[in-house]
PDB file of N, CA and C in Angstrom:
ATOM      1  N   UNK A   1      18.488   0.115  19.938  1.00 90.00           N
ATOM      2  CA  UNK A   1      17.104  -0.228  20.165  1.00 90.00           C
ATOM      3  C   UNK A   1      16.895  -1.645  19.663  1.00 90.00           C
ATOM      4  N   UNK A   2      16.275  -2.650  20.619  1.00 90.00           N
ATOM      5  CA  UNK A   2      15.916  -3.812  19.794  1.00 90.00           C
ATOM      6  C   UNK A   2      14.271  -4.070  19.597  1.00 90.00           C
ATOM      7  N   UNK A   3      13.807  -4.794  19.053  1.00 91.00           N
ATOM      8  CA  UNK A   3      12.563  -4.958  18.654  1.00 91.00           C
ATOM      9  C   UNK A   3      12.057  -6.696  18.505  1.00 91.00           C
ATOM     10  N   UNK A   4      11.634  -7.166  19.187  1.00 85.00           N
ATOM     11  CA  UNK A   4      11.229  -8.517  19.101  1.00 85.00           C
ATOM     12  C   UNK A   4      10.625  -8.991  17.887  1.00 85.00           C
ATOM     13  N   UNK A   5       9.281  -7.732  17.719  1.00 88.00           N
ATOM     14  CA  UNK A   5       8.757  -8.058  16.394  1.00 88.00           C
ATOM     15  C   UNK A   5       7.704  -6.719  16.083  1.00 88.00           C
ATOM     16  N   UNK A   6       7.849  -6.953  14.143  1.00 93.00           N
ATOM     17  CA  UNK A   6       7.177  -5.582  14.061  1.00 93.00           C
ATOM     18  C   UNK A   6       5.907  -6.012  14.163  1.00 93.00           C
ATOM     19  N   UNK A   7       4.680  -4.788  14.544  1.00 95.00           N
ATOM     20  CA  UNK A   7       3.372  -5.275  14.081  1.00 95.00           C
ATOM     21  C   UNK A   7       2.861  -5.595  12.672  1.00 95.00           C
ATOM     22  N   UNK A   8       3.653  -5.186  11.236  1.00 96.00           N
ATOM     23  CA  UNK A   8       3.392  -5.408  10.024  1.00 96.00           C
ATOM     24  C   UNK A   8       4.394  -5.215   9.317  1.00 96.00           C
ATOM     25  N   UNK A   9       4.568  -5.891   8.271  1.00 97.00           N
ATOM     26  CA  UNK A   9       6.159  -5.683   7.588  1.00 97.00           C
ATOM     27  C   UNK A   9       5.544  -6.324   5.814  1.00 97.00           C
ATOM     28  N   UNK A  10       5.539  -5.579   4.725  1.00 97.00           N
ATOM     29  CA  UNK A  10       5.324  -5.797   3.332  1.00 97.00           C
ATOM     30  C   UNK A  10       5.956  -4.930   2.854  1.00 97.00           C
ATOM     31  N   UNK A  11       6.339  -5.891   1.602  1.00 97.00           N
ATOM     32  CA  UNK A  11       7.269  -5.330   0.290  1.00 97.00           C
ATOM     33  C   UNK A  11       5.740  -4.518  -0.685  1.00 97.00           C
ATOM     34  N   UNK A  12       6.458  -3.255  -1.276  1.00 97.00           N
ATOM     35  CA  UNK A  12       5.346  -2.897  -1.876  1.00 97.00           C
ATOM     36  C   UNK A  12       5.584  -2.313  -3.221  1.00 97.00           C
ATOM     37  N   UNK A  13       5.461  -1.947  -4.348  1.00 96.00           N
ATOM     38  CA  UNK A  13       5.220  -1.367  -5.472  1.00 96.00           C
ATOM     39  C   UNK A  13       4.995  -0.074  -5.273  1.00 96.00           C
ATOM     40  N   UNK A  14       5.577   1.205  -5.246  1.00 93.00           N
ATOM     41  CA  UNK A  14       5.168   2.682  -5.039  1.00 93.00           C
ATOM     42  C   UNK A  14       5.342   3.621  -6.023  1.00 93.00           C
ATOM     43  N   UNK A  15       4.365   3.753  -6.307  1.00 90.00           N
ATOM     44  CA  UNK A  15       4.384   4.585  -7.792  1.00 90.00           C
ATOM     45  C   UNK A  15       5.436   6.297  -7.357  1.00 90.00           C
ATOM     46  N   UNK A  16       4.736   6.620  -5.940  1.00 89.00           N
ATOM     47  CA  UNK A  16       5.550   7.960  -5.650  1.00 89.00           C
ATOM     48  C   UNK A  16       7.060   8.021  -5.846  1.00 89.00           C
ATOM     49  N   UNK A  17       7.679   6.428  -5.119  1.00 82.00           N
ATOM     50  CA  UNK A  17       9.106   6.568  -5.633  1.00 82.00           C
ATOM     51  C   UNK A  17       9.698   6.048  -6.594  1.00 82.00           C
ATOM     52  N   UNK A  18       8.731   5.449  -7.238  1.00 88.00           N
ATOM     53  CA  UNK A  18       9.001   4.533  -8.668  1.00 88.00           C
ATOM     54  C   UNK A  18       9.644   3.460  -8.670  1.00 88.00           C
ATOM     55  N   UNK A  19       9.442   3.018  -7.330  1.00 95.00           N
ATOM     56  CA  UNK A  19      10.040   1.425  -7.632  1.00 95.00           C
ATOM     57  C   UNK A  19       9.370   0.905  -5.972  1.00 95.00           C
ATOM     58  N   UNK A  20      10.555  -0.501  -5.779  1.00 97.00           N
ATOM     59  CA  UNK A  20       9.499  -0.957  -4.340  1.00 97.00           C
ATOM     60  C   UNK A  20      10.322  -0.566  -3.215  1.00 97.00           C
ATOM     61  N   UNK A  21       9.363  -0.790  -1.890  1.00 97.00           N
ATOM     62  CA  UNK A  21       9.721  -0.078  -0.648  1.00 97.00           C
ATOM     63  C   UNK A  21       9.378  -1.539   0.106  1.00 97.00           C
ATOM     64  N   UNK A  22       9.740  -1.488   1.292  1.00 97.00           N
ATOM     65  CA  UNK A  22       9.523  -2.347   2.639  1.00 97.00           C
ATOM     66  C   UNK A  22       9.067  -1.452   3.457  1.00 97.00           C
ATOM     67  N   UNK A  23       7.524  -1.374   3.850  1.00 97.00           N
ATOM     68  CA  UNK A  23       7.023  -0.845   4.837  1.00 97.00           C
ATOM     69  C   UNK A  23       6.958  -1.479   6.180  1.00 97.00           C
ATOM     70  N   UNK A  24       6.853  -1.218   7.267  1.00 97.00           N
ATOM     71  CA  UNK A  24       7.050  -1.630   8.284  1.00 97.00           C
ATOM     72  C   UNK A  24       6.171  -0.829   9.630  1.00 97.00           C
ATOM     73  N   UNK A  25       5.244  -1.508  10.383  1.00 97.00           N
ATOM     74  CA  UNK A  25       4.864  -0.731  11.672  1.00 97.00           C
ATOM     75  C   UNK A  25       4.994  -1.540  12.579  1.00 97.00           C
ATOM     76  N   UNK A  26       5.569  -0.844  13.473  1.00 96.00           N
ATOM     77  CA  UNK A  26       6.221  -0.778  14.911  1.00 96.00           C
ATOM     78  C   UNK A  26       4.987  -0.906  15.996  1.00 96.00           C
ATOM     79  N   UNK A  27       5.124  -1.750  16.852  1.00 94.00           N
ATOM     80  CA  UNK A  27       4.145  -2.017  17.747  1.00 94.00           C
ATOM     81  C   UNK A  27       4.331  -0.183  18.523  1.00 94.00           C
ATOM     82  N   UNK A  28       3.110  -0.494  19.030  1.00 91.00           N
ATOM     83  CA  UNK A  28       3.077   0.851  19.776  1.00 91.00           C
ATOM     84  C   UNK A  28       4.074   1.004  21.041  1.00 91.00           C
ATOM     85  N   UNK A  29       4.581  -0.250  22.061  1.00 86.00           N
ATOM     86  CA  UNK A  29       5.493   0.116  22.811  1.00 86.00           C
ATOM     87  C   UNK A  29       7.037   0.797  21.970  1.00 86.00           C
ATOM     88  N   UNK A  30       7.016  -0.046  20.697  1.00 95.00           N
ATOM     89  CA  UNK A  30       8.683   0.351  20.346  1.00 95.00           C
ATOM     90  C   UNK A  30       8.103   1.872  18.855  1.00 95.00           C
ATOM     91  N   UNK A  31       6.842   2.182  19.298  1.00 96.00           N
ATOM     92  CA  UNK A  31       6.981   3.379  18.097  1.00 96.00           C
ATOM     93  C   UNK A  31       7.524   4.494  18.704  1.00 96.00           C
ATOM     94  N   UNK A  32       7.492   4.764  19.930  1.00 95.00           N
ATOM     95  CA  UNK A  32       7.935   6.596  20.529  1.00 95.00           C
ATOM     96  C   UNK A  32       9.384   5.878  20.405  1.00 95.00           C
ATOM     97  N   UNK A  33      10.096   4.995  20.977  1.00 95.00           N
ATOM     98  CA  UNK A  33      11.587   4.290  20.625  1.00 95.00           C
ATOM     99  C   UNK A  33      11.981   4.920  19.414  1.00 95.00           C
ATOM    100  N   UNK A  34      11.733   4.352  18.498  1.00 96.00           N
ATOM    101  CA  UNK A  34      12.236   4.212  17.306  1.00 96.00           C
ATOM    102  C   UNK A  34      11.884   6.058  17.216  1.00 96.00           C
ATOM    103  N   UNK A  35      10.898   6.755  17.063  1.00 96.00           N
ATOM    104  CA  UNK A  35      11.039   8.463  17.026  1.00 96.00           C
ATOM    105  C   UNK A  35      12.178   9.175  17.890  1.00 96.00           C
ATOM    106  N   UNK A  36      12.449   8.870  18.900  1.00 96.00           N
ATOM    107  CA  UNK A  36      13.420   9.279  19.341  1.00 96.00           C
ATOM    108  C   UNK A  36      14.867   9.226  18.549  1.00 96.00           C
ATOM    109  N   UNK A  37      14.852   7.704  18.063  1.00 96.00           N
ATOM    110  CA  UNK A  37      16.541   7.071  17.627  1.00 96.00           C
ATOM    111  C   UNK A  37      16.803   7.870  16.427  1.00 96.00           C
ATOM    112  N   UNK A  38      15.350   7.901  15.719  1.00 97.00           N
ATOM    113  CA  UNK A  38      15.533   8.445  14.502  1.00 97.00           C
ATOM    114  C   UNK A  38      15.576  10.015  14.288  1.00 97.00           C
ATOM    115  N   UNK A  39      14.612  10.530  15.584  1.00 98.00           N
ATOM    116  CA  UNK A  39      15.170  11.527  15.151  1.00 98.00           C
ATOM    117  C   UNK A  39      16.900  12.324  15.583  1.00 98.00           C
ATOM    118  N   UNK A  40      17.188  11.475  15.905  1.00 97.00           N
ATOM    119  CA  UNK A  40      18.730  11.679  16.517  1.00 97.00           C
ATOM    120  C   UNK A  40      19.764  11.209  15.440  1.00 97.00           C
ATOM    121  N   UNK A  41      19.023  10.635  14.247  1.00 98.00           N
ATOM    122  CA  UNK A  41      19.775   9.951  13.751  1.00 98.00           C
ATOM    123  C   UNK A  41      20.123  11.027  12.634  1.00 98.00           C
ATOM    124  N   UNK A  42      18.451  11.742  12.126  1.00 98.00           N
ATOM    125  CA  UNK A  42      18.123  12.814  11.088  1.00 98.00           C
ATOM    126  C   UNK A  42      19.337  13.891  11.212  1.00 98.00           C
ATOM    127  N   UNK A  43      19.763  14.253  12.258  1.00 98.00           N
ATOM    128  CA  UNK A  43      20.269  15.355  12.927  1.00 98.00           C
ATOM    129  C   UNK A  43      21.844  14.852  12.273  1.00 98.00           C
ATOM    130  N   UNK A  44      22.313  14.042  11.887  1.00 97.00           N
ATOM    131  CA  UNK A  44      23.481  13.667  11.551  1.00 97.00           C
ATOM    132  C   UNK A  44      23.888  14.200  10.476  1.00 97.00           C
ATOM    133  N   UNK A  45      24.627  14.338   9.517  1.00 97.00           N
ATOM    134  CA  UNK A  45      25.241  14.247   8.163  1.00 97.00           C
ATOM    135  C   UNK A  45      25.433  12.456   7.540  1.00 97.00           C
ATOM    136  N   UNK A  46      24.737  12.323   6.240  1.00 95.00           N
ATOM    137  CA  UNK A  46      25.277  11.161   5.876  1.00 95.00           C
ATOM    138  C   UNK A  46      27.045  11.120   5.944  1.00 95.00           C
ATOM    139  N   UNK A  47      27.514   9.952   6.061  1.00 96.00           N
ATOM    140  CA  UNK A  47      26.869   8.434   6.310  1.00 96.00           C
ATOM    141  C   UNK A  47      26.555   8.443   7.574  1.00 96.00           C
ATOM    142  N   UNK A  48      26.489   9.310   9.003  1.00 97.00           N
ATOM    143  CA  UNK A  48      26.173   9.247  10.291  1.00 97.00           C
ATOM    144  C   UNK A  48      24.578   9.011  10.736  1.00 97.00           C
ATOM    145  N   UNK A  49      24.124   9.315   9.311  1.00 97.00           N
ATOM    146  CA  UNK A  49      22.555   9.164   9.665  1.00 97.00           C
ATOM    147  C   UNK A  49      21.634   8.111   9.475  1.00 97.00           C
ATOM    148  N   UNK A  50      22.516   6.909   9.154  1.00 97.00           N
ATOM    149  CA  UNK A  50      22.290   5.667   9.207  1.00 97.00           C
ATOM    150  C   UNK A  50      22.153   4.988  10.334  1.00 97.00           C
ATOM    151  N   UNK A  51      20.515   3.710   9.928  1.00 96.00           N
ATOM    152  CA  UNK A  51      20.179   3.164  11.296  1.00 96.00           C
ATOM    153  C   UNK A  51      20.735   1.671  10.859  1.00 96.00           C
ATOM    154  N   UNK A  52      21.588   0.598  11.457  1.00 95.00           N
ATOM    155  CA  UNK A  52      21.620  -0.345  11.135  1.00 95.00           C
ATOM    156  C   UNK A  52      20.512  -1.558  11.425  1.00 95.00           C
ATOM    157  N   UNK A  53      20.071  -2.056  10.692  1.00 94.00           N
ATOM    158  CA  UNK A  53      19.114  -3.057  10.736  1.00 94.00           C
ATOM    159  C   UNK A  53      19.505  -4.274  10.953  1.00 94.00           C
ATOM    160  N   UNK A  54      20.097  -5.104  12.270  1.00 94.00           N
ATOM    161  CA  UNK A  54      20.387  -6.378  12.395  1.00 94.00           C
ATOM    162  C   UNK A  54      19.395  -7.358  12.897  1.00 94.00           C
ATOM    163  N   UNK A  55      19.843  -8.568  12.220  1.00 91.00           N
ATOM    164  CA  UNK A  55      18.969  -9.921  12.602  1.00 91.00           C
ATOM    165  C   UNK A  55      20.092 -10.692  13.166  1.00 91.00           C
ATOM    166  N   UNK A  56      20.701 -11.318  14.465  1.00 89.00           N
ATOM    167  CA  UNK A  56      21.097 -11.948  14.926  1.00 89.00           C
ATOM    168  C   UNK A  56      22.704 -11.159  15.190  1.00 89.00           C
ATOM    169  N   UNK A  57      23.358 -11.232  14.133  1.00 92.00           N
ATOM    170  CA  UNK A  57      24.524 -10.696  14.134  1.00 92.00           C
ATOM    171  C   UNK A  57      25.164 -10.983  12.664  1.00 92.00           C
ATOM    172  N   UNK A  58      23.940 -10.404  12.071  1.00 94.00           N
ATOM    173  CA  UNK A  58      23.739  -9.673  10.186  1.00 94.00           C
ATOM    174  C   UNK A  58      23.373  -8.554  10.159  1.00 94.00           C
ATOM    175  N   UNK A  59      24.039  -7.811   9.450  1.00 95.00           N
ATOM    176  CA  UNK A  59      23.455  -6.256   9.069  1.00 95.00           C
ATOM    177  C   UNK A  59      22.902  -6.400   7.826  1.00 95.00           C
ATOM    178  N   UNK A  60      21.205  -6.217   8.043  1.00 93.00           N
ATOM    179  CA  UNK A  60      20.261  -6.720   6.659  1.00 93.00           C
ATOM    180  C   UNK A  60      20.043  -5.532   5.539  1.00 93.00           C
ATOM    181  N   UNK A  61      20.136  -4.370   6.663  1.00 93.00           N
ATOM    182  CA  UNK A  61      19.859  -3.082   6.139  1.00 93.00           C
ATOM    183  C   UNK A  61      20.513  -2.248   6.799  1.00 93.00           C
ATOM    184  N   UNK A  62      20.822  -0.798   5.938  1.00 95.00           N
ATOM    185  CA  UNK A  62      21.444   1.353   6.853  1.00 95.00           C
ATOM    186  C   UNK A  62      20.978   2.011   5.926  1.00 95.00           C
ATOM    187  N   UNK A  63      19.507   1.978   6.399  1.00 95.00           N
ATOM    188  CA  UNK A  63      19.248   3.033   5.692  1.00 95.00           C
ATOM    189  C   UNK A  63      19.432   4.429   6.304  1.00 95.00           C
ATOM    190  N   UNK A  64      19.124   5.172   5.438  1.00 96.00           N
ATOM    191  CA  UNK A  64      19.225   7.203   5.586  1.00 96.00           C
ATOM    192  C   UNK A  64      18.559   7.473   6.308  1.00 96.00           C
ATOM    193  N   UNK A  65      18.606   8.150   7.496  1.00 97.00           N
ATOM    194  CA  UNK A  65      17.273   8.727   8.178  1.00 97.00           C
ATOM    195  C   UNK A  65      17.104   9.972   7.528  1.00 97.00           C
ATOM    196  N   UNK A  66      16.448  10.524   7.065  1.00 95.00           N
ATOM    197  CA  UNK A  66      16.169  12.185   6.659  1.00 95.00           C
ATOM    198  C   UNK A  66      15.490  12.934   7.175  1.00 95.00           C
ATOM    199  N   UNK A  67      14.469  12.446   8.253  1.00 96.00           N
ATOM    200  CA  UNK A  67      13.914  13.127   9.677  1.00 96.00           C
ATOM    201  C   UNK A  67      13.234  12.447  10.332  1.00 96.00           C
ATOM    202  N   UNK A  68      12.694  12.546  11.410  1.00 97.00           N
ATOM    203  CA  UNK A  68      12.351  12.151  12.681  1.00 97.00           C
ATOM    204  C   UNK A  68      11.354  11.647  12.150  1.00 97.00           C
ATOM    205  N   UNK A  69      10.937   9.715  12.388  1.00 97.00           N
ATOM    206  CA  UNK A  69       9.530   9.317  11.860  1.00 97.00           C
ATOM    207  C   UNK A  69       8.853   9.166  13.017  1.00 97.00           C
ATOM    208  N   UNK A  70       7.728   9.770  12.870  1.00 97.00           N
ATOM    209  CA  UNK A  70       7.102   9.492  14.000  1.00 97.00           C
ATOM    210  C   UNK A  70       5.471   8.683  13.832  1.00 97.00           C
ATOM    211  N   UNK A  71       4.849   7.998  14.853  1.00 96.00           N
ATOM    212  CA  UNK A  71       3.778   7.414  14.063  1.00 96.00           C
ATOM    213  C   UNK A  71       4.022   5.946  14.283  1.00 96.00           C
ATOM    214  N   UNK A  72       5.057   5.464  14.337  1.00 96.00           N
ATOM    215  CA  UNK A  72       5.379   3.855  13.881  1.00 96.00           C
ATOM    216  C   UNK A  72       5.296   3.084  12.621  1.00 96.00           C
ATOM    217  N   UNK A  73       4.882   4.308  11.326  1.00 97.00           N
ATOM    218  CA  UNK A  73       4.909   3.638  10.194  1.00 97.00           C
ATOM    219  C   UNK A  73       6.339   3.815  10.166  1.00 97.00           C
ATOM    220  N   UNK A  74       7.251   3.268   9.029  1.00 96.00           N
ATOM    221  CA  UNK A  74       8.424   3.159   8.705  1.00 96.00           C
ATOM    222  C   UNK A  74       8.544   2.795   7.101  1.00 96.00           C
ATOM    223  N   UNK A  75       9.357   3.622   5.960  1.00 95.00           N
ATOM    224  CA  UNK A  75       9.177   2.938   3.875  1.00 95.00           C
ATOM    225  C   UNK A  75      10.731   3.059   4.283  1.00 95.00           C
ATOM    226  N   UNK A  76      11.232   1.933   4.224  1.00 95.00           N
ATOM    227  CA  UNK A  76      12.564   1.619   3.512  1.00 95.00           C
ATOM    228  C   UNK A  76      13.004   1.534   1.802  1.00 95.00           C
ATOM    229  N   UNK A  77      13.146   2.661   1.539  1.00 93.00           N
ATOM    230  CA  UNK A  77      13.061   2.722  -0.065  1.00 93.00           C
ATOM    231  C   UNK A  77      14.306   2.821  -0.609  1.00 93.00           C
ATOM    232  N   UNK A  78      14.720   2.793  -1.666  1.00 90.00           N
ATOM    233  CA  UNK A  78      15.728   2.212  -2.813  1.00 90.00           C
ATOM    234  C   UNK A  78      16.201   1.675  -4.013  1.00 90.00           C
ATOM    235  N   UNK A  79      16.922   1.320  -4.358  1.00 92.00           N
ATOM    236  CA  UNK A  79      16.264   0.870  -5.582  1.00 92.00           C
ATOM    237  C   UNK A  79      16.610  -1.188  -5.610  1.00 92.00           C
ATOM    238  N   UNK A  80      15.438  -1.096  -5.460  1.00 95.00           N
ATOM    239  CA  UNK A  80      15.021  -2.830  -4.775  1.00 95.00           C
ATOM    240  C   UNK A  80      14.257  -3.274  -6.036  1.00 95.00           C
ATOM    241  N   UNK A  81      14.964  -4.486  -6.701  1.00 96.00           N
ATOM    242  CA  UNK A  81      13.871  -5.016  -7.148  1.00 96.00           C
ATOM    243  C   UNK A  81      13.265  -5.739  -6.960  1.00 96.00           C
ATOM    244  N   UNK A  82      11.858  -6.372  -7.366  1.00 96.00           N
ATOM    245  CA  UNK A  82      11.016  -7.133  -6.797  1.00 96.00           C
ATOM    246  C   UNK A  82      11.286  -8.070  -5.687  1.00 96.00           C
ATOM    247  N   UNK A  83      12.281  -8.656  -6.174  1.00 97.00           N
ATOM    248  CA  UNK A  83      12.776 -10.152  -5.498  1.00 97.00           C
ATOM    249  C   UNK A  83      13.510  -9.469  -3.905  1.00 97.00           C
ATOM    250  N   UNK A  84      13.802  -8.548  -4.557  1.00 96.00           N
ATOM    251  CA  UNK A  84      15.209  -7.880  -2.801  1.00 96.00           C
ATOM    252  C   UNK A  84      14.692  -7.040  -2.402  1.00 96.00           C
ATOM    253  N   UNK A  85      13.138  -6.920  -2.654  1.00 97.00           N
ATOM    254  CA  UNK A  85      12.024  -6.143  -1.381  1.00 97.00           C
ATOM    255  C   UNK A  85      11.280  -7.153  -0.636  1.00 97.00           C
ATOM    256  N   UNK A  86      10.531  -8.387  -1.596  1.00 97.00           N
ATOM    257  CA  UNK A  86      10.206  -8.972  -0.977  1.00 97.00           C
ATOM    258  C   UNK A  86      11.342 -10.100   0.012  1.00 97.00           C
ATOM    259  N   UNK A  87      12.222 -10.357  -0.651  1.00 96.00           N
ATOM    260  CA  UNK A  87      13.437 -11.133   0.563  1.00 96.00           C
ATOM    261  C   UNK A  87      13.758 -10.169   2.070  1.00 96.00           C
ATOM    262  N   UNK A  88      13.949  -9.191   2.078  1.00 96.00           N
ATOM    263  CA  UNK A  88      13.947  -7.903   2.849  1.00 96.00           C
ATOM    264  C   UNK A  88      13.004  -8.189   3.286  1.00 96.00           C
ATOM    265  N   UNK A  89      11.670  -7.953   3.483  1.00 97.00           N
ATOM    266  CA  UNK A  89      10.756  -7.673   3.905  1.00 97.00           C
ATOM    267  C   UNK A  89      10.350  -9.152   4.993  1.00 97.00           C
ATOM    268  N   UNK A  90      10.435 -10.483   3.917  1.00 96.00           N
ATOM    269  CA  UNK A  90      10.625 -11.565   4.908  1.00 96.00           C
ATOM    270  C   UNK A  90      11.317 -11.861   5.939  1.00 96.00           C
ATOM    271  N   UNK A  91      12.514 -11.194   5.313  1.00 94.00           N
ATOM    272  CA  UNK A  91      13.730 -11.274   7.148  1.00 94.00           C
ATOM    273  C   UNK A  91      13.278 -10.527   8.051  1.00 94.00           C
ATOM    274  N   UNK A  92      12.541  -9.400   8.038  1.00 94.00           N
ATOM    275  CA  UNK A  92      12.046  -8.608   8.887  1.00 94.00           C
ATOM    276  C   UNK A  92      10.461  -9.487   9.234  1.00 94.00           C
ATOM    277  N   UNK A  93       9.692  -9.989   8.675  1.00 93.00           N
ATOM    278  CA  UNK A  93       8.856 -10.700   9.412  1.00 93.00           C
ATOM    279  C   UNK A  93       7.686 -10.974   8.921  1.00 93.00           C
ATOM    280  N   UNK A  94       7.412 -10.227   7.659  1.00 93.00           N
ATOM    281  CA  UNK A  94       6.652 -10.586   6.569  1.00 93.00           C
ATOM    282  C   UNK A  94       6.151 -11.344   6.139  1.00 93.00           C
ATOM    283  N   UNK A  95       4.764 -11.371   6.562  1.00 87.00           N
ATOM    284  CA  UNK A  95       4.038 -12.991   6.079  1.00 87.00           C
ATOM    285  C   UNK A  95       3.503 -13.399   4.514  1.00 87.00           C
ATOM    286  N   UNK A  96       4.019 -14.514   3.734  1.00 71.00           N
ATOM    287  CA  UNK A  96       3.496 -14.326   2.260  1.00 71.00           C
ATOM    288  C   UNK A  96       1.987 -14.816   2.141  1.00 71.00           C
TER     289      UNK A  96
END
């Protein structure tokens, strides 16, 4: 699946997972996309359930899918600190 550009992309502080996340929403043409990929992806066993995240011909991010997102929101979570959520979050498109 490729994606030209997301509709919103911020690094965030989340108390639920206790550290920061890169949220991300998907324009509405590429949100049923991305529900499909992912949920195909959920259905895997790690490490198969990884989506790779490239910018040009860099792999920025693989994260885990753990089930089907649907919606077009997207939390890339981990254990990121400040600086390597918000760098993350800029390659993806993140305005400061």
């Amino acid at each position: 699946m490729s994606v030209t550009q997301l509709e919103e992309v911020e690094a965030a502080l989340d108390s639920n997972v206790g550290g920061w996340v890169i949220r991300m929403t998907f324009r509405d043409e590429d949100a049923q996309r991305f529900a499909e990929l992912s949920g195909r992806a959920a259905e895997r066993s790690a490490p198969q359930n990884q989506l790779a995240v490239v910018l040009g011909d860099r792999l920025v991010s693989a994260p885990s899918i753990a089930q089907r997102i649907d919606g077009g929101a997207v939390e890339i979570s981990g254990n990121f600190t400040s600086e390597e959520a918000k760098s993350l979050a800029r390659e993806l498109g993140a305005r400061d």
